[in-house]
mmCIF file of C-alpha atoms in Angstrom:
data_model
loop_
_atom_site.group_PDB
_atom_site.id
_atom_site.type_symbol
_atom_site.label_atom_id
_atom_site.label_comp_id
_atom_site.label_asym_id
_atom_site.label_seq_id
_atom_site.Cartn_x
_atom_site.Cartn_y
_atom_site.Cartn_z
ATOM 1 C CA MET Q 136 86.756 66.858 116.866
ATOM 2 C CA LYS Q 137 85.807 70.515 116.936
ATOM 3 C CA ILE Q 138 87.410 73.518 115.231
ATOM 4 C CA LYS Q 139 88.820 75.741 117.967
ATOM 5 C CA GLY Q 140 91.409 77.811 116.097
ATOM 6 C CA LEU Q 141 91.553 79.828 112.884
ATOM 7 C CA ILE Q 142 94.832 80.850 111.248
ATOM 8 C CA PHE Q 143 94.781 83.521 108.556
ATOM 9 C CA ASP Q 144 97.471 84.350 106.049
ATOM 10 C CA LEU Q 145 97.664 88.094 105.395
ATOM 11 C CA ASP Q 146 98.389 88.951 101.748
ATOM 12 C CA GLY Q 147 95.595 87.866 99.428
ATOM 13 C CA VAL Q 148 93.428 86.689 102.333
ATOM 14 C CA LEU Q 149 92.763 89.756 104.514
ATOM 15 C CA VAL Q 150 94.442 92.465 102.422
ATOM 16 C CA ASP Q 151 95.055 92.797 98.702
ATOM 17 C CA THR Q 152 98.724 93.681 98.624
ATOM 18 C CA LYS Q 153 99.882 91.816 95.499
ATOM 19 C CA LYS Q 154 100.213 95.067 93.530
ATOM 20 C CA ILE Q 155 101.907 96.804 96.472
ATOM 21 C CA HIS Q 156 104.590 94.100 96.769
ATOM 22 C CA PHE Q 157 105.021 94.038 92.989
ATOM 23 C CA ASP Q 158 105.475 97.815 92.734
ATOM 24 C CA ALA Q 159 107.759 97.955 95.790
ATOM 25 C CA LEU Q 160 110.023 95.187 94.471
ATOM 26 C CA ASN Q 161 110.268 96.710 90.999
ATOM 27 C CA SER Q 162 111.017 100.122 92.497
ATOM 28 C CA ALA Q 163 113.847 98.536 94.535
ATOM 29 C CA LEU Q 164 115.181 96.630 91.503
ATOM 30 C CA LYS Q 165 115.056 99.781 89.383
ATOM 31 C CA SER Q 166 117.027 101.739 92.009
ATOM 32 C CA THR Q 167 119.975 99.364 91.469
ATOM 33 C CA ASN Q 168 119.539 99.260 87.657
ATOM 34 C CA SER Q 169 118.461 95.613 87.915
ATOM 35 C CA GLU Q 170 115.967 94.003 85.552
ATOM 36 C CA GLU Q 171 112.356 94.419 86.707
ATOM 37 C CA ILE Q 172 109.788 91.598 86.799
ATOM 38 C CA THR Q 173 106.420 91.321 85.025
ATOM 39 C CA PHE Q 174 103.168 91.181 87.001
ATOM 40 C CA LYS Q 175 102.488 87.756 85.466
ATOM 41 C CA ASP Q 176 105.788 86.423 86.858
ATOM 42 C CA HIS Q 177 105.065 88.084 90.199
ATOM 43 C CA VAL Q 178 101.753 86.216 90.499
ATOM 44 C CA ASN Q 179 102.975 82.870 89.119
ATOM 45 C CA ILE Q 180 106.481 82.658 90.609
ATOM 46 C CA TYR Q 181 107.117 85.134 93.429
ATOM 47 C CA ASP Q 182 103.719 85.606 95.104
ATOM 48 C CA GLY Q 183 103.686 84.791 98.812
ATOM 49 C CA LEU Q 184 107.465 84.472 99.136
ATOM 50 C CA PRO Q 185 109.691 86.643 101.387
ATOM 51 C CA THR Q 186 111.806 89.241 99.539
ATOM 52 C CA LEU Q 187 115.073 87.377 100.093
ATOM 53 C CA GLU Q 188 113.622 84.241 98.499
ATOM 54 C CA LYS Q 189 112.401 86.319 95.525
ATOM 55 C CA LEU Q 190 115.918 87.718 95.103
ATOM 56 C CA ARG Q 191 117.439 84.224 95.232
ATOM 57 C CA ILE Q 192 115.124 83.135 92.415
ATOM 58 C CA LEU Q 193 116.028 86.277 90.433
ATOM 59 C CA ASN Q 194 119.695 85.437 90.952
ATOM 60 C CA LYS Q 195 119.143 81.957 89.478
ATOM 61 C CA LYS Q 196 116.803 83.025 86.672
ATOM 62 C CA LYS Q 197 118.190 86.409 85.672
ATOM 63 C CA GLY Q 198 121.645 86.563 87.218
ATOM 64 C CA LEU Q 199 120.773 89.245 89.781
ATOM 65 C CA ASN Q 200 123.983 90.207 91.593
ATOM 66 C CA LYS Q 201 124.020 88.801 95.155
ATOM 67 C CA LYS Q 202 125.965 91.875 96.321
ATOM 68 C CA LEU Q 203 122.825 93.946 95.654
ATOM 69 C CA PHE Q 204 120.515 91.777 97.800
ATOM 70 C CA SER Q 205 120.870 93.829 100.996
ATOM 71 C CA LYS Q 206 120.364 97.173 99.226
ATOM 72 C CA ILE Q 207 117.315 95.893 97.307
ATOM 73 C CA GLN Q 208 115.807 94.376 100.464
ATOM 74 C CA LYS Q 209 116.101 97.639 102.417
ATOM 75 C CA LYS Q 210 114.670 99.690 99.559
ATOM 76 C CA LYS Q 211 111.819 97.172 99.098
ATOM 77 C CA GLN Q 212 110.905 97.430 102.799
ATOM 78 C CA ILE Q 213 110.852 101.248 102.685
ATOM 79 C CA GLU Q 214 108.702 101.268 99.526
ATOM 80 C CA THR Q 215 106.320 98.627 100.925
ATOM 81 C CA GLN Q 216 105.704 100.650 104.101
ATOM 82 C CA LYS Q 217 105.093 103.805 102.043
ATOM 83 C CA LEU Q 218 102.602 102.071 99.743
ATOM 84 C CA LEU Q 219 100.832 100.275 102.603
ATOM 85 C CA ASN Q 220 100.344 103.509 104.536
ATOM 86 C CA LYS Q 221 99.086 105.241 101.416
ATOM 87 C CA ASN Q 222 96.845 102.531 99.924
ATOM 88 C CA LEU Q 223 95.670 100.209 102.695
ATOM 89 C CA LYS Q 224 92.275 101.234 104.026
ATOM 90 C CA TYR Q 225 90.246 100.228 107.072
ATOM 91 C CA ASN Q 226 87.719 97.523 106.155
ATOM 92 C CA PRO Q 227 84.756 97.505 108.579
ATOM 93 C CA LYS Q 228 83.620 94.096 107.266
ATOM 94 C CA ILE Q 229 86.885 92.450 108.349
ATOM 95 C CA SER Q 230 86.786 94.141 111.745
ATOM 96 C CA LYS Q 231 83.174 93.026 112.326
ATOM 97 C CA LEU Q 232 83.980 89.504 111.122
ATOM 98 C CA PHE Q 233 86.931 89.142 113.503
ATOM 99 C CA SER Q 234 84.855 90.513 116.365
ATOM 100 C CA ARG Q 235 82.313 87.702 115.794
ATOM 101 C CA LEU Q 236 84.860 84.949 115.166
ATOM 102 C CA SER Q 237 86.932 85.803 118.252
ATOM 103 C CA LYS Q 238 83.946 84.914 120.471
ATOM 104 C CA ASN Q 239 84.194 81.241 119.458
ATOM 105 C CA TYR Q 240 87.717 80.708 118.134
ATOM 106 C CA LYS Q 241 91.325 81.541 118.886
ATOM 107 C CA ILE Q 242 92.627 83.570 115.923
ATOM 108 C CA CYS Q 243 96.202 83.638 114.700
ATOM 109 C CA ILE Q 244 97.861 85.470 111.779
ATOM 110 C CA ALA Q 245 100.761 83.807 109.940
ATOM 111 C CA THR Q 246 102.479 85.707 107.142
ATOM 112 C CA ASN Q 247 105.617 85.523 105.000
ATOM 113 C CA ALA Q 248 105.768 89.333 105.282
ATOM 114 C CA ILE Q 249 108.139 91.074 107.706
ATOM 115 C CA ASN Q 250 106.954 92.083 111.177
ATOM 116 C CA LYS Q 251 106.689 95.781 110.257
ATOM 117 C CA THR Q 252 104.284 94.975 107.396
ATOM 118 C CA LEU Q 253 102.262 92.645 109.636
ATOM 119 C CA LYS Q 254 101.857 95.355 112.294
ATOM 120 C CA VAL Q 255 100.858 98.049 109.773
ATOM 121 C CA CYS Q 256 98.201 95.743 108.273
ATOM 122 C CA LEU Q 257 96.726 94.741 111.649
ATOM 123 C CA LYS Q 258 96.632 98.379 112.736
ATOM 124 C CA LYS Q 259 94.982 99.530 109.497
ATOM 125 C CA LEU Q 260 92.407 96.727 109.701
ATOM 126 C CA LYS Q 261 91.829 97.505 113.417
ATOM 127 C CA ILE Q 262 91.772 93.820 114.391
ATOM 128 C CA GLU Q 263 94.700 93.630 116.874
ATOM 129 C CA LYS Q 264 92.377 93.139 119.859
ATOM 130 C CA TYR Q 265 90.763 90.069 118.292
ATOM 131 C CA ILE Q 266 94.043 88.282 117.537
ATOM 132 C CA PHE Q 267 95.358 85.625 119.934
ATOM 133 C CA SER Q 268 98.832 85.778 118.352
ATOM 134 C CA SER Q 269 100.589 86.658 115.097
ATOM 135 C CA PHE Q 270 103.829 85.625 113.405
ATOM 136 C CA SER Q 271 105.889 87.101 110.564
ATOM 137 C CA ASN Q 272 108.757 85.645 108.506
ATOM 138 C CA GLN Q 273 111.133 87.068 111.134
ATOM 139 C CA ASP Q 274 109.703 84.715 113.766
ATOM 140 C CA VAL Q 275 110.705 81.512 111.970
ATOM 141 C CA THR Q 276 113.813 79.880 110.536
ATOM 142 C CA ASN Q 277 111.983 78.375 107.569
ATOM 143 C CA ASN Q 278 109.414 80.410 105.638
ATOM 144 C CA LYS Q 279 106.424 79.049 103.710
ATOM 145 C CA PRO Q 280 106.181 76.668 101.824
ATOM 146 C CA HIS Q 281 107.731 75.115 104.969
ATOM 147 C CA PRO Q 282 104.987 74.567 107.611
ATOM 148 C CA GLU Q 283 107.072 75.946 110.529
ATOM 149 C CA ILE Q 284 105.014 79.129 110.950
ATOM 150 C CA TYR Q 285 101.778 77.118 111.197
ATOM 151 C CA LEU Q 286 103.266 74.662 113.668
ATOM 152 C CA LYS Q 287 104.368 77.669 115.730
ATOM 153 C CA CYS Q 288 100.769 78.967 115.729
ATOM 154 C CA LEU Q 289 99.475 75.565 116.894
ATOM 155 C CA ILE Q 290 101.953 75.436 119.791
ATOM 156 C CA ASP Q 291 101.119 79.014 120.786
ATOM 157 C CA MET Q 292 97.346 78.393 120.696
ATOM 158 C CA GLY Q 293 97.727 74.989 122.378
ATOM 159 C CA LEU Q 294 95.738 73.282 119.626
ATOM 160 C CA LYS Q 295 96.040 70.158 117.475
ATOM 161 C CA PRO Q 296 96.054 70.295 113.644
ATOM 162 C CA ASN Q 297 92.592 68.665 113.433
ATOM 163 C CA GLU Q 298 91.194 71.442 115.674
ATOM 164 C CA THR Q 299 92.518 74.183 113.404
ATOM 165 C CA LEU Q 300 91.485 75.730 110.080
ATOM 166 C CA ILE Q 301 93.954 77.659 107.913
ATOM 167 C CA PHE Q 302 93.013 80.307 105.327
ATOM 168 C CA GLU Q 303 95.499 80.539 102.441
ATOM 169 C CA ASP Q 304 95.586 81.809 98.867
ATOM 170 C CA SER Q 305 99.082 81.374 97.375
ATOM 171 C CA SER Q 306 100.516 78.033 96.239
ATOM 172 C CA HIS Q 307 103.406 78.343 98.732
ATOM 173 C CA GLY Q 308 101.005 79.034 101.579
ATOM 174 C CA VAL Q 309 98.681 76.196 100.581
ATOM 175 C CA MET Q 310 101.634 73.791 100.571
ATOM 176 C CA ALA Q 311 102.664 74.926 104.073
ATOM 177 C CA ALA Q 312 99.092 74.584 105.354
ATOM 178 C CA GLN Q 313 98.721 71.065 103.935
ATOM 179 C CA ASP Q 314 102.046 69.958 105.422
ATOM 180 C CA SER Q 315 100.992 71.266 108.847
ATOM 181 C CA GLY Q 316 98.170 68.710 108.956
ATOM 182 C CA CYS Q 317 95.531 71.392 109.608
ATOM 183 C CA HIS Q 318 92.288 71.792 107.696
ATOM 184 C CA LEU Q 319 92.566 74.148 104.727
ATOM 185 C CA PHE Q 320 90.230 76.808 103.330
ATOM 186 C CA THR Q 321 91.652 77.872 99.951
ATOM 187 C CA VAL Q 322 90.877 81.539 99.308
ATOM 188 C CA LYS Q 323 90.275 82.559 95.675
ATOM 189 C CA ASN Q 324 89.104 86.127 96.356
ATOM 190 C CA LEU Q 325 89.018 88.427 99.371
ATOM 191 C CA SER Q 326 85.205 88.167 99.216
ATOM 192 C CA ASP Q 327 85.514 84.464 100.220
ATOM 193 C CA ILE Q 328 86.292 85.659 103.746
ATOM 194 C CA SER Q 329 82.833 86.108 105.254
ATOM 195 C CA TYR Q 330 81.089 84.805 108.372
ATOM 196 C CA SER Q 331 78.624 82.692 106.379
ATOM 197 C CA SER Q 332 81.280 81.100 104.130
ATOM 198 C CA ILE Q 333 83.508 80.271 107.134
ATOM 199 C CA SER Q 334 80.567 78.894 109.188
ATOM 200 C CA ASN Q 335 79.329 76.765 106.277
ATOM 201 C CA PHE Q 336 82.832 75.449 105.607
ATOM 202 C CA ILE Q 337 83.228 74.398 109.257
ATOM 203 C CA LYS Q 338 79.726 72.817 109.304
ATOM 204 C CA ASN Q 339 80.598 70.775 106.206
ATOM 205 C CA LEU Q 340 83.893 69.730 107.781
ATOM 206 C CA MET Q 341 82.037 68.441 110.847
ATOM 207 C CA LYS Q 342 79.469 66.675 108.649
ATOM 208 C CA ASP Q 343 82.189 64.949 106.595
ATOM 209 C CA LYS Q 344 83.970 63.932 109.789
ATOM 210 C CA LYS Q 345 80.804 62.322 111.247
ATOM 211 C CA GLN Q 346 80.111 60.442 108.019
ATOM 212 C CA SER Q 347 83.664 59.078 107.850
ATOM 213 C CA ASN Q 348 83.556 57.804 111.467
#
C-alpha cells in the first residue's frame, strides 16, 4: 500500500475563513432582523456546515423562519464573496507546497463551501494548476458529515481509500473522512500543513502498516 492521493478540505485547512463565514452569516441574519449567532456557537455547532444546514439548525434551535432561508442564503453568499476578495491573501508557502506535492501525488479539494467560494480561494492561493480535481457542496447530494464528497474524489482520482490521505479540521469533516475509509490527518492549525509534517505523517503510516502485516 502506497499513498497516491491527497484530499484537502478548504476552510480551516488551507484558508482561515471561520471569521469570514461567521461575519457573513451574521450580516445576512441581521438584514432580515433575525437573531445573530455567537462566535462560540459558530465554532462549536455550525463550523464546516453548508449555509442551508446552518439555517435548518437555527430554525430548530431559535425558531428562524423558513420563509427567510432563501433571502439569508443569497445575502450570505454575497457577503462571503465580498469578504473573501477583501481579506484572503496569496500564501506563497501553500503554492510552493502544492507545487512539490503535485509531483508525487494526485491532489483533490473537497469543501462544504459553494463552488463560487471554492474558485475564489483556489485563485487567490494560486494553486489551480496543481489540483487534479475539486468539488464543492453543489457537486454532491449529501454534504459532510456524509462521506459522499470524499467518495466522489476517490472515483475521480481512480484511487482506493487506503491509497488516499484526507486533511480535515472540523468535526463534521473528520466524520466524513473517517466514514470514507481513507487515512486521516487531523489539522489543528493552518501551520500543520507543511511538507515536512505531511511527509513524516505518510512515513509513519507506511511504518505502522509494515509492522501490522
